[in-house]
mmCIF file of C-alpha atoms in Angstrom:
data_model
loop_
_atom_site.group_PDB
_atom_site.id
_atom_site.type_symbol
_atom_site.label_atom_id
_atom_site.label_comp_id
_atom_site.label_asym_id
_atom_site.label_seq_id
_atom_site.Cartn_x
_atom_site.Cartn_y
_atom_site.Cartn_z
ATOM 1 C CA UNK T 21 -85.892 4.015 -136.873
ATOM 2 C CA UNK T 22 -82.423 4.797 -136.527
ATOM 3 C CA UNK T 23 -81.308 8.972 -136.182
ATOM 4 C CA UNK T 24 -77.846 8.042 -136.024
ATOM 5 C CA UNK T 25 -75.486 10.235 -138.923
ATOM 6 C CA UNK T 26 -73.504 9.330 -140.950
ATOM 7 C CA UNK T 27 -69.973 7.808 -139.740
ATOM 8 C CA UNK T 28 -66.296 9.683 -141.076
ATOM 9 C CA UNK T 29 -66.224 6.805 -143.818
ATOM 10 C CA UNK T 30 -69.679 7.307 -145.239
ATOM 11 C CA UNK T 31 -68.626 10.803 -145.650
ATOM 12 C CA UNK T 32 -65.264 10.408 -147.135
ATOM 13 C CA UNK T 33 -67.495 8.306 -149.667
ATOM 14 C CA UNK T 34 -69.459 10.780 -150.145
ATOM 15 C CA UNK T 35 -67.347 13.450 -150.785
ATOM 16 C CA UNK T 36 -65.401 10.758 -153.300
ATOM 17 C CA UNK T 37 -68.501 10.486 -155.423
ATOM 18 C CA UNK T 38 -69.536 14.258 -155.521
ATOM 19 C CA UNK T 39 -66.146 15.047 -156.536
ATOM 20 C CA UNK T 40 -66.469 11.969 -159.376
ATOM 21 C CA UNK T 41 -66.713 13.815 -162.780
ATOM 22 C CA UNK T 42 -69.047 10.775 -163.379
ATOM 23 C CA UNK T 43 -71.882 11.630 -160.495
ATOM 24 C CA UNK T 44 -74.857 11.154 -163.079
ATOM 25 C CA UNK T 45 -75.755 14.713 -163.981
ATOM 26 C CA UNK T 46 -73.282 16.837 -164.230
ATOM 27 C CA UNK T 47 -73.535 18.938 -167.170
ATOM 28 C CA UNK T 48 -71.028 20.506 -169.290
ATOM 29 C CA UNK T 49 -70.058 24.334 -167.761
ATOM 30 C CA UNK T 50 -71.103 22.595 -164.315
ATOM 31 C CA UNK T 51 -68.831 21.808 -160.956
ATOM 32 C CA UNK T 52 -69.915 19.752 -157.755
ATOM 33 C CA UNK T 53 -68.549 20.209 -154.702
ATOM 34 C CA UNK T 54 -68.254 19.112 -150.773
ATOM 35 C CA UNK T 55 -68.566 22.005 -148.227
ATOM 36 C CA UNK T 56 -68.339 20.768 -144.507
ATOM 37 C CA UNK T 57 -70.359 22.401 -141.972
ATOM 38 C CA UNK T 58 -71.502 22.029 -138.784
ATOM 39 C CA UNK T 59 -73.215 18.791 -138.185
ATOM 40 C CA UNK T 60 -73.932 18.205 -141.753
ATOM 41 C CA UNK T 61 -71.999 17.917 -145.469
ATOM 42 C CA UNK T 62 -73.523 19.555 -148.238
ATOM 43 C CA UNK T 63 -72.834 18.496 -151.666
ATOM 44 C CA UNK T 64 -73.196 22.199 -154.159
ATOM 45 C CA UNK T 65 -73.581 22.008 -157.484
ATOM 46 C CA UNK T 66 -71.946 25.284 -159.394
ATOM 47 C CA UNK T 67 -72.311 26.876 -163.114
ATOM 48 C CA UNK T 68 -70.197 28.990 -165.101
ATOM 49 C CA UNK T 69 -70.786 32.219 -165.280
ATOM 50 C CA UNK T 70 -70.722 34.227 -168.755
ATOM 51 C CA UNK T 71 -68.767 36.985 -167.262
ATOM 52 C CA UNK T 72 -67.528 37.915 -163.620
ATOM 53 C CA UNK T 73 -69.293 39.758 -160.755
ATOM 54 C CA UNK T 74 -72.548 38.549 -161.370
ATOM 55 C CA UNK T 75 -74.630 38.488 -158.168
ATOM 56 C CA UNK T 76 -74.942 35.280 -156.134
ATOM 57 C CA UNK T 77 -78.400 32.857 -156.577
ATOM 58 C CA UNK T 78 -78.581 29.663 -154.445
ATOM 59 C CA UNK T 79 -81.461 27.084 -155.403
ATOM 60 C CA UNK T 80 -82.990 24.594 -153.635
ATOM 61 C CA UNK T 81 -85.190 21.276 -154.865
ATOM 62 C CA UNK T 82 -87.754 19.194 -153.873
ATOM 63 C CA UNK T 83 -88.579 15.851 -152.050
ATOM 64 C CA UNK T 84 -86.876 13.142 -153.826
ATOM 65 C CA UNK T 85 -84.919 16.035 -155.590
ATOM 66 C CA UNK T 86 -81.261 17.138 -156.176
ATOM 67 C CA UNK T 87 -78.955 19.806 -157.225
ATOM 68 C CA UNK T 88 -79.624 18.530 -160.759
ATOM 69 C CA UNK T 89 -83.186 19.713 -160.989
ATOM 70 C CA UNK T 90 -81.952 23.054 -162.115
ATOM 71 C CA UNK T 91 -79.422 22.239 -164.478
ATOM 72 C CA UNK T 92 -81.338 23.628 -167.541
ATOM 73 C CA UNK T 93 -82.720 27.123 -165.694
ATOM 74 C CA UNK T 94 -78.436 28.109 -164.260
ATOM 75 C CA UNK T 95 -77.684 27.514 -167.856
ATOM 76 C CA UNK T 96 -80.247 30.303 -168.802
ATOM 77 C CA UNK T 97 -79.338 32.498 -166.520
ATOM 78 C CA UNK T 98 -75.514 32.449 -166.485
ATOM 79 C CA UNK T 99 -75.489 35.278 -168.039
ATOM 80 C CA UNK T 100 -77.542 37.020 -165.221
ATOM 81 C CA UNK T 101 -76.456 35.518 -162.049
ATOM 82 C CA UNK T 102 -73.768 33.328 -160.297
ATOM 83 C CA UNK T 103 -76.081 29.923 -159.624
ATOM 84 C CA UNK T 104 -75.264 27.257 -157.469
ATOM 85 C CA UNK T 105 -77.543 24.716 -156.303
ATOM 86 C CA UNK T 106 -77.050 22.639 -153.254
ATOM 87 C CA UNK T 107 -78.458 18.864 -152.269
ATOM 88 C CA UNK T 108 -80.345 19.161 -149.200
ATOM 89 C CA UNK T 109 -78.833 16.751 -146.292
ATOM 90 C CA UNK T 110 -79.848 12.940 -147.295
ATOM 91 C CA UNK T 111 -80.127 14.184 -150.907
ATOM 92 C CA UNK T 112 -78.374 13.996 -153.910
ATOM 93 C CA UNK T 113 -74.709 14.067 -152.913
ATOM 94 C CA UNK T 114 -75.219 15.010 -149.953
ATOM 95 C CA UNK T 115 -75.040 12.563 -146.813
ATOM 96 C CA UNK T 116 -77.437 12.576 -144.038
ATOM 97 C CA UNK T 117 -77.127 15.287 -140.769
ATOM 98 C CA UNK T 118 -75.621 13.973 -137.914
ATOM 99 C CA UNK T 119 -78.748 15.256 -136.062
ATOM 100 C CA UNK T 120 -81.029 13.213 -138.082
ATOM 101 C CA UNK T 121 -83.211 16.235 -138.349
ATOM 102 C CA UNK T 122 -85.073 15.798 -141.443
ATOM 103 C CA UNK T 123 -87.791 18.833 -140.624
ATOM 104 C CA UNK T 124 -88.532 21.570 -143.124
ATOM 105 C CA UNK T 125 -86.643 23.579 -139.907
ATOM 106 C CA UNK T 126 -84.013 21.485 -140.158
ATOM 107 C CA UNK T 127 -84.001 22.030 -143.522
ATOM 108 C CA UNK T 128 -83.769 25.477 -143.294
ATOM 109 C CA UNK T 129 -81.477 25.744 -141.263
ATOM 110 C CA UNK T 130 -78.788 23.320 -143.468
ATOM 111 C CA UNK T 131 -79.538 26.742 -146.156
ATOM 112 C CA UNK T 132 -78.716 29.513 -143.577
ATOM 113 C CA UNK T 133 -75.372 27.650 -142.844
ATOM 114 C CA UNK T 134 -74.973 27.356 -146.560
ATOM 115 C CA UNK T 135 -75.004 30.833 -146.959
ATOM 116 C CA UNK T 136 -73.813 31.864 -144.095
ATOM 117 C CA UNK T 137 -70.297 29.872 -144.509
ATOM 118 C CA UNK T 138 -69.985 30.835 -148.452
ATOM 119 C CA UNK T 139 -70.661 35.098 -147.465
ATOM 120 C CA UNK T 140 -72.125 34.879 -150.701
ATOM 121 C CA UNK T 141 -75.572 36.528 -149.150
ATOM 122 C CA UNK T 142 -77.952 38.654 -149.987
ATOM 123 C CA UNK T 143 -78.567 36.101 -152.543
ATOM 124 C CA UNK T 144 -81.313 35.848 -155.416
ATOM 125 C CA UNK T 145 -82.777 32.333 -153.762
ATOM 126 C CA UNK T 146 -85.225 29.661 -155.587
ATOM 127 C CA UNK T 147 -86.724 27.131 -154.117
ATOM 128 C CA UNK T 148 -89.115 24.206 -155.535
ATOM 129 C CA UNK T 149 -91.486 22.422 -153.918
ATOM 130 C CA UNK T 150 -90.062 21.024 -150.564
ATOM 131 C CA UNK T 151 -87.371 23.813 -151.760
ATOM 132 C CA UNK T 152 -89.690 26.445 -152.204
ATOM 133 C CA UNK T 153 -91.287 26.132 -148.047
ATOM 134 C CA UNK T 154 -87.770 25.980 -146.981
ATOM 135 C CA UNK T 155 -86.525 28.954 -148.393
ATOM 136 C CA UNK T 156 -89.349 30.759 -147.218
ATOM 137 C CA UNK T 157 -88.774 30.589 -144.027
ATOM 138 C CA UNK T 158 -85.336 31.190 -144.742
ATOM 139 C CA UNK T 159 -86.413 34.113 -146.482
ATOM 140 C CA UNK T 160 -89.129 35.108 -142.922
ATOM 141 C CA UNK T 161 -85.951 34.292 -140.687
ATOM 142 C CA UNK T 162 -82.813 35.778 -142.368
ATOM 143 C CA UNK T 163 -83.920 38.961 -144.714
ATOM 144 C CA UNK T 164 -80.670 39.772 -144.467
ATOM 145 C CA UNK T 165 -79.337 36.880 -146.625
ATOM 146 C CA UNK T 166 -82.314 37.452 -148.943
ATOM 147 C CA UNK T 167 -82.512 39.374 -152.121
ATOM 148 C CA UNK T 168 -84.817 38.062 -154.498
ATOM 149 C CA UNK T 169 -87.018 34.676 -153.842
ATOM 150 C CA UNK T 170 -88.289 32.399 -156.155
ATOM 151 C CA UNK T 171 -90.634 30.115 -155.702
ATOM 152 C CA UNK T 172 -91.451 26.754 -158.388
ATOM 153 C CA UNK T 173 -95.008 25.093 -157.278
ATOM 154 C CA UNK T 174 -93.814 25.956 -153.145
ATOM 155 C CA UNK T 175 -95.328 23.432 -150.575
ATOM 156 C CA UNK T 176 -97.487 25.767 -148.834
ATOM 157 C CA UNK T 177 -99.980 24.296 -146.997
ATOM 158 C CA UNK T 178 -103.362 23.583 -148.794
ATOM 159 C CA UNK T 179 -106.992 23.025 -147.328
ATOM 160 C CA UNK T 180 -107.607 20.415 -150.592
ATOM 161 C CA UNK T 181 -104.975 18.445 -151.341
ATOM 162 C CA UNK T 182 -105.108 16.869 -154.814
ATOM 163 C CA UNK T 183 -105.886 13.290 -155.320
ATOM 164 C CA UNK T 184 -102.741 12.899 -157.424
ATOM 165 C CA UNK T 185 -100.935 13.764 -154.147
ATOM 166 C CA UNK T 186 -101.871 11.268 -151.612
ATOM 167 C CA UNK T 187 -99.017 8.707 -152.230
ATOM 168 C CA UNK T 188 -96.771 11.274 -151.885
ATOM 169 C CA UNK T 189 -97.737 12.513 -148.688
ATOM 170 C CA UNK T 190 -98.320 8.427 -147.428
ATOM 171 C CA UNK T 191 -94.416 8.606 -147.750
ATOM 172 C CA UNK T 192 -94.007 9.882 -143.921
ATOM 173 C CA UNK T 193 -96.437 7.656 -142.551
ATOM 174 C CA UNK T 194 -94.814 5.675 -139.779
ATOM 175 C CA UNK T 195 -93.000 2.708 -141.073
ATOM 176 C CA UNK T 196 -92.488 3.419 -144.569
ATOM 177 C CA UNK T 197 -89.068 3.325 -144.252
ATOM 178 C CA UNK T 198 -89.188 -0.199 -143.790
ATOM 179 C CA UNK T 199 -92.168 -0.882 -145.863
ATOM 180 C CA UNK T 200 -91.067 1.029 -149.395
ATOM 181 C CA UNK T 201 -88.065 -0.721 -150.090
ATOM 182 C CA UNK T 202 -90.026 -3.820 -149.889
ATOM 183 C CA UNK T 203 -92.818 -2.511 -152.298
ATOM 184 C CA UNK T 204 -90.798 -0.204 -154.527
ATOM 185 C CA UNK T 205 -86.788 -1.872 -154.528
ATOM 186 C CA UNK T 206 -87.589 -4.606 -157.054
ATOM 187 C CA UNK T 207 -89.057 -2.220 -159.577
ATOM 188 C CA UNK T 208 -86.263 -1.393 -162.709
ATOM 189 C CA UNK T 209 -84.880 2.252 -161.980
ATOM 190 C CA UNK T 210 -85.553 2.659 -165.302
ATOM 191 C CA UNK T 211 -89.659 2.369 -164.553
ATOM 192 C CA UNK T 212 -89.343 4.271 -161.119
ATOM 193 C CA UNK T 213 -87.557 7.103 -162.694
ATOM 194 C CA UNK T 214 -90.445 6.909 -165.398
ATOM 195 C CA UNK T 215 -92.915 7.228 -163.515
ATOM 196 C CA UNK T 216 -91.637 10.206 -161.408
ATOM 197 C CA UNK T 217 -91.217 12.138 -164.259
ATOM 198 C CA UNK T 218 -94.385 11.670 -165.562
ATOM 199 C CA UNK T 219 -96.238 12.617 -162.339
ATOM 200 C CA UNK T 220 -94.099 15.840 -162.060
ATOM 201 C CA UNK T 221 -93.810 16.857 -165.518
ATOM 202 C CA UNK T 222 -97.500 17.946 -167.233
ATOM 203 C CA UNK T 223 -96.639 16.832 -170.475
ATOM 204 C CA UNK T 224 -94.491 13.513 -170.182
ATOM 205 C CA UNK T 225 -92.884 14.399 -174.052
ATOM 206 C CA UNK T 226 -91.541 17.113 -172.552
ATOM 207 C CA UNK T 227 -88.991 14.340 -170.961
ATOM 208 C CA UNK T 228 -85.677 14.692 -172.972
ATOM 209 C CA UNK T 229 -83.789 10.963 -173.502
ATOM 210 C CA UNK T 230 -80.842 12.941 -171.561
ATOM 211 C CA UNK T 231 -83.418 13.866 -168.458
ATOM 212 C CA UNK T 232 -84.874 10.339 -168.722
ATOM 213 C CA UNK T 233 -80.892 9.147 -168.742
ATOM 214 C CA UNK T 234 -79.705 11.271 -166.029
ATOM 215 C CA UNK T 235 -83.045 10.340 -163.671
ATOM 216 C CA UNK T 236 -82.363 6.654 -163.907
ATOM 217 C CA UNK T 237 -78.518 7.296 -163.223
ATOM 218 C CA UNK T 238 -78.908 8.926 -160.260
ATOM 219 C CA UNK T 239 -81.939 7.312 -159.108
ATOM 220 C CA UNK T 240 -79.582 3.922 -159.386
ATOM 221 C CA UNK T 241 -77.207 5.549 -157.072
ATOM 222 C CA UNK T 242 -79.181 7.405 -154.646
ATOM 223 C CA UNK T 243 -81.378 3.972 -153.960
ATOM 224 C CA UNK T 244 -77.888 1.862 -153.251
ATOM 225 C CA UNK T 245 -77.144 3.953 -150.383
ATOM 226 C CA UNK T 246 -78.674 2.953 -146.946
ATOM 227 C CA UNK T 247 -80.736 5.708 -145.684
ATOM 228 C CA UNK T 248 -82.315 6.570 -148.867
ATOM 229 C CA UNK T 249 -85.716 5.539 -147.826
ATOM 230 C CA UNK T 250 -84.941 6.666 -144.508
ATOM 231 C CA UNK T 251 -84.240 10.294 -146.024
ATOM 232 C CA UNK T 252 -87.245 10.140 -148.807
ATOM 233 C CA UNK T 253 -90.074 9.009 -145.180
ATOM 234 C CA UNK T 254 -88.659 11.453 -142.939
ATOM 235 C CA UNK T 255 -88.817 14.478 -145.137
ATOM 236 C CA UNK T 256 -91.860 13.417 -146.208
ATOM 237 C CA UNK T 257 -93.357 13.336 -142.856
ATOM 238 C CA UNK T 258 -91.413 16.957 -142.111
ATOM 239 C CA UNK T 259 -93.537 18.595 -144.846
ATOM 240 C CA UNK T 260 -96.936 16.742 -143.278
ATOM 241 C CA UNK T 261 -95.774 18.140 -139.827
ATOM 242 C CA UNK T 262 -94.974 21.820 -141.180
ATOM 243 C CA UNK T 263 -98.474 21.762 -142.464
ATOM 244 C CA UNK T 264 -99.817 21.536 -139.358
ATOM 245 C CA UNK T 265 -97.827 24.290 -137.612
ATOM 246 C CA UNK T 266 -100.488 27.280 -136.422
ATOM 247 C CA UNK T 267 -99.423 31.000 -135.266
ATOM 248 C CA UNK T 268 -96.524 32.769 -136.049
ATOM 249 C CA UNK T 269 -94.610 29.164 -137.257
ATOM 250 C CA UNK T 270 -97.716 28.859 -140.312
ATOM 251 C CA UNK T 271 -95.831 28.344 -143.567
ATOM 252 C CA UNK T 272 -98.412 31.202 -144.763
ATOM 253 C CA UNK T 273 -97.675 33.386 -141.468
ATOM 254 C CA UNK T 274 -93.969 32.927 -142.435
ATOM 255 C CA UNK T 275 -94.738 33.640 -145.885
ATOM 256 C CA UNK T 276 -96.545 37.496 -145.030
ATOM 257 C CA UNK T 277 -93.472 37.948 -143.002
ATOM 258 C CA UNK T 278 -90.924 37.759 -146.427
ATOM 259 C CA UNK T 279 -89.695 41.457 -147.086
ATOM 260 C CA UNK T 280 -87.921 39.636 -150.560
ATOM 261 C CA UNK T 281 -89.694 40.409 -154.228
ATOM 262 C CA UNK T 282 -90.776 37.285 -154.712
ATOM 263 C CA UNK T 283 -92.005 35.759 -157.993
ATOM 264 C CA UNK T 284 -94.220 32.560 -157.896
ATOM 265 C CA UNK T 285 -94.578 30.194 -160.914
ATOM 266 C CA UNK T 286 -97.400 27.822 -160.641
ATOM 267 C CA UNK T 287 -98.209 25.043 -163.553
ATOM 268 C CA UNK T 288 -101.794 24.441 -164.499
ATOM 269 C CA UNK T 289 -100.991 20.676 -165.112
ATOM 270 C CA UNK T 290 -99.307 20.146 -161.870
ATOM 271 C CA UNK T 291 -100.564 16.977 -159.883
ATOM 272 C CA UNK T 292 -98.734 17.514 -156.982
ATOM 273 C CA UNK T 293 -99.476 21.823 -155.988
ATOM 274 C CA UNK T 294 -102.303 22.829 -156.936
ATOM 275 C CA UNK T 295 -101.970 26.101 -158.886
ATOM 276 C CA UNK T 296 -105.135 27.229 -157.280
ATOM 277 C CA UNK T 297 -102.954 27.926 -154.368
ATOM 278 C CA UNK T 298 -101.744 30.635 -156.590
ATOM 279 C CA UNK T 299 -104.117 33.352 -155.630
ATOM 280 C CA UNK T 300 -103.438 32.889 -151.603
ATOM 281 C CA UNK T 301 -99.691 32.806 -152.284
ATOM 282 C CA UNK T 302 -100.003 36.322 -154.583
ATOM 283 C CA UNK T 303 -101.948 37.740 -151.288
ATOM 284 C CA UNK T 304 -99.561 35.939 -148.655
ATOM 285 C CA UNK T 305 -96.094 37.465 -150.301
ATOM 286 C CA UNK T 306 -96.603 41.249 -149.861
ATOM 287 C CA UNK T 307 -94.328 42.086 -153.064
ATOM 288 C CA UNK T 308 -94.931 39.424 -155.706
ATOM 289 C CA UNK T 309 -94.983 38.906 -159.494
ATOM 290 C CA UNK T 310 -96.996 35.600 -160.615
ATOM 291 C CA UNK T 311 -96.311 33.872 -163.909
ATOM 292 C CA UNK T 312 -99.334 30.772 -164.256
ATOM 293 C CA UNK T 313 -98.027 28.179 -167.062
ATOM 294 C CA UNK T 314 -101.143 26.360 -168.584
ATOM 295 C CA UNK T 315 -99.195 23.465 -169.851
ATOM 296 C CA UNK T 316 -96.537 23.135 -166.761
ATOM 297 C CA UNK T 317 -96.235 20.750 -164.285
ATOM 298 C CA UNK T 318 -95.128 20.554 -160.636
ATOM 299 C CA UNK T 319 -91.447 21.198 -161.924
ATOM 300 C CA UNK T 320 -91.602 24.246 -164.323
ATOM 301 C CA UNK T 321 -87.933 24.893 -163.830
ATOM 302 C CA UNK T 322 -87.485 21.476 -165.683
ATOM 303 C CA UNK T 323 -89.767 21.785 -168.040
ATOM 304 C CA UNK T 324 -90.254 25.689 -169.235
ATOM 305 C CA UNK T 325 -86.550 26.746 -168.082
ATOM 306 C CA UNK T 326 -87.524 29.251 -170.478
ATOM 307 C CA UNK T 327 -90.129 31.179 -169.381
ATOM 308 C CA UNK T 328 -89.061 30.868 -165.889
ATOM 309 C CA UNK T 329 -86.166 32.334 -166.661
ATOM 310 C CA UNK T 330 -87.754 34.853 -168.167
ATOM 311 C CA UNK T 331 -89.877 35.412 -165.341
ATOM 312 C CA UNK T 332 -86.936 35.934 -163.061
ATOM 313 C CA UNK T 333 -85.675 38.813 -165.126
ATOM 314 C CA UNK T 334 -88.583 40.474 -165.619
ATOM 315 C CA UNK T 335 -88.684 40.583 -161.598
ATOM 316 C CA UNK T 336 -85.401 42.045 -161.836
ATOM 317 C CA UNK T 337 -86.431 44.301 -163.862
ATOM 318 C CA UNK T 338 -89.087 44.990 -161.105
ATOM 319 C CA UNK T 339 -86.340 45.976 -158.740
ATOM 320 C CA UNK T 340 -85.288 49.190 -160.714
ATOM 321 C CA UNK T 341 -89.034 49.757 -160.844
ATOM 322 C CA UNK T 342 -91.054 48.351 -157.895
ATOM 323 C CA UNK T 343 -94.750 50.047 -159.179
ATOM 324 C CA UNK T 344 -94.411 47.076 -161.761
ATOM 325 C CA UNK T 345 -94.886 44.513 -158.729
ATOM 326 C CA UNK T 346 -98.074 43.215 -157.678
ATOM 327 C CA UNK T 347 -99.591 45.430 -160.902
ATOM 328 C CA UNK T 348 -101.593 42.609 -162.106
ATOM 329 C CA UNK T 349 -104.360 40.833 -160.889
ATOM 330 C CA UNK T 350 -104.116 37.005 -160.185
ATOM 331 C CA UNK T 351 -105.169 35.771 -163.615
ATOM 332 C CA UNK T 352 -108.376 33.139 -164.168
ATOM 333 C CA UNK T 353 -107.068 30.019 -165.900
ATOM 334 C CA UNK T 354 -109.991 27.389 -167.201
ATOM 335 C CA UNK T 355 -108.870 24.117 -167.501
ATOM 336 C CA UNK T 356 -111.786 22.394 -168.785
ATOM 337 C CA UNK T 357 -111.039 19.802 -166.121
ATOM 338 C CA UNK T 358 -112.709 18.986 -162.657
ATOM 339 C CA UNK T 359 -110.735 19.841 -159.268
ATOM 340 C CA UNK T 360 -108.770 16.607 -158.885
ATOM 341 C CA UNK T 361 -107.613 17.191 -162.655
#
């Protein structure tokens, strides 16, 4: 499998189509940009802000993800922070790294130099999924870039993984880089970008026809470029890997090491993190506020903006009054449904 990065032509490509005003996404009020870094190009997605000197936020998405996934929470909150989003390397708009380091490390690191090049930091930072194990060890690594953390259904590692999550993690297996083109390339965008949504989201009519639009868009893209599946298996097997890690590198040793506030939104419905993991996450994350959606799935962001949003500011709120934090116990949700529901 080749580690090879991208050549000076794939990027000048690349930073062509990110600075398109038709790259399939981009919302009214929204920018995307190019920012070269060391060893890597990151494409950032950027919203207007209501009203100037808002503090930074930077947020970060998920496997098979992109900058896009939090369109509909920086609207919220434009009136409460400066957001910008970035597409991890191989994501999005975003071209590979030259190292070929697809690791949750490597990962992490493409964040740090984010920040660190922009001097936007401390920074309120999200994270989802994928997203949401990255920026906690950014968070465990670099308090000093931290302010605030938020984490959407984070892949911390879990002693049960969910049924419903299998395929997903069968993406890193050796080979599939090859192999999933072969399986998955003839399908219509239009029915993989279906059934994506409808094994993140926990109610699939939550799915606007403008989501459903933009998903097959960029999905049409992404999947025209050559190291898509090469990107999508190699993260894939990063995550697996990072779940293995012991001692002080543990995702959840990592995660007691966070100074950050941290609020963690878990959905009931999600198929992909179990929101069981809840309760070890509100004990792993020494100052934490949990919000548990009963009707959310593994991208709550997406599909409650909302009350995530609302979430967030209540855990500003926390930070003019910390005895609010970690006030309430984790709560007991019944959901009428077996384990692998």
């Amino acid at each position: 499998m080749s580690t090879t990065g991208p050549t000076a032509e794939q990027r000048r490509v690349h930073a062509a189509l990110a600075a398109e005003e038709g790259w399939p996404g981009i919302r009214e009020g929204e920018t995307l940009r190019t920012v070269a870094l060391s060893g890597m190009t990151l494409a950032i997605r950027r919203r207007a802000t209501d009203r100037d000197g808002l503090p930074p936020a930077l947020m970060v998405h998920g496997l098979g993800g992109s900058s896009r996934n939090w369109s509909a929470l920086m609207e919220l909150l434009s009136g409460d922070v400066e957001c910008e989003a970035l597409d991890l390397p191989g994501f999005g708009a975003s071209p590979p790294p030259d190292s070929g380091d697809y690791s949750v490390y490597g990962h992490t690191r493409a964040v740090i130099r984010c920040l660190e090049s922009g001097g936007r930091g401390p920074v309120h930072l999200f994270g989802n999924s994928l997203g949401g194990a990255v920026v906690t060890r950014v968070a465990a690594l670099r308090p000093d870039l931290v302010r605030t953390l938020t984490l959407v259904s984070p892949a911390l590692p879990e002693l049960r993984v969910q049924r419903s999550a299998w395929p997903t993690a069968l993406l890193g297996a050796p080979g599939m880089a090859r192999l999933l083109p072969r399986m998955l390339g003839g399908l219509p965008p239009e029915r993989r970008a279906r059934d994506v949504l409808r094994l993140c989201y926990g109610d699939p009519a939550r799915i606007t026809p403008e989501e459903f639009s933009a998903a097959v868009a960029e999905l049409e893209r992404r999947q025209s470029l050559p190291y898509f599946w090469e990107a999508m298996s190699r993260t894939a097997r990063g995550i697996a890997n990072a779940y293995t890690l012991g001692g002080q590198h543990s995702l959840w040793r990592q995660a007691e090491r966070v100074l950050a506030p941290t609020l963690l939104v878990y959905g009931v419905r999600d198929r992909l993190v179990s929101f069981r993991a809840a309760r070890r996450a509100s004990r792993a994350f020494g100052v934490s506020r949990l919000v548990v959606l009963p009707e959310a799935g593994h991208v709550a962001m997406m599909e409650y903006p909302g009350a995530v949003a609302q979430g967030f500011r209540e855990l500003l709120a926390d930070l003019r009054d910390p005895r609010a934090m970690n006030a309430e116990p984790v709560p007991e949700v019944e959901t009428g449904a077996g384990p692998d529901a």
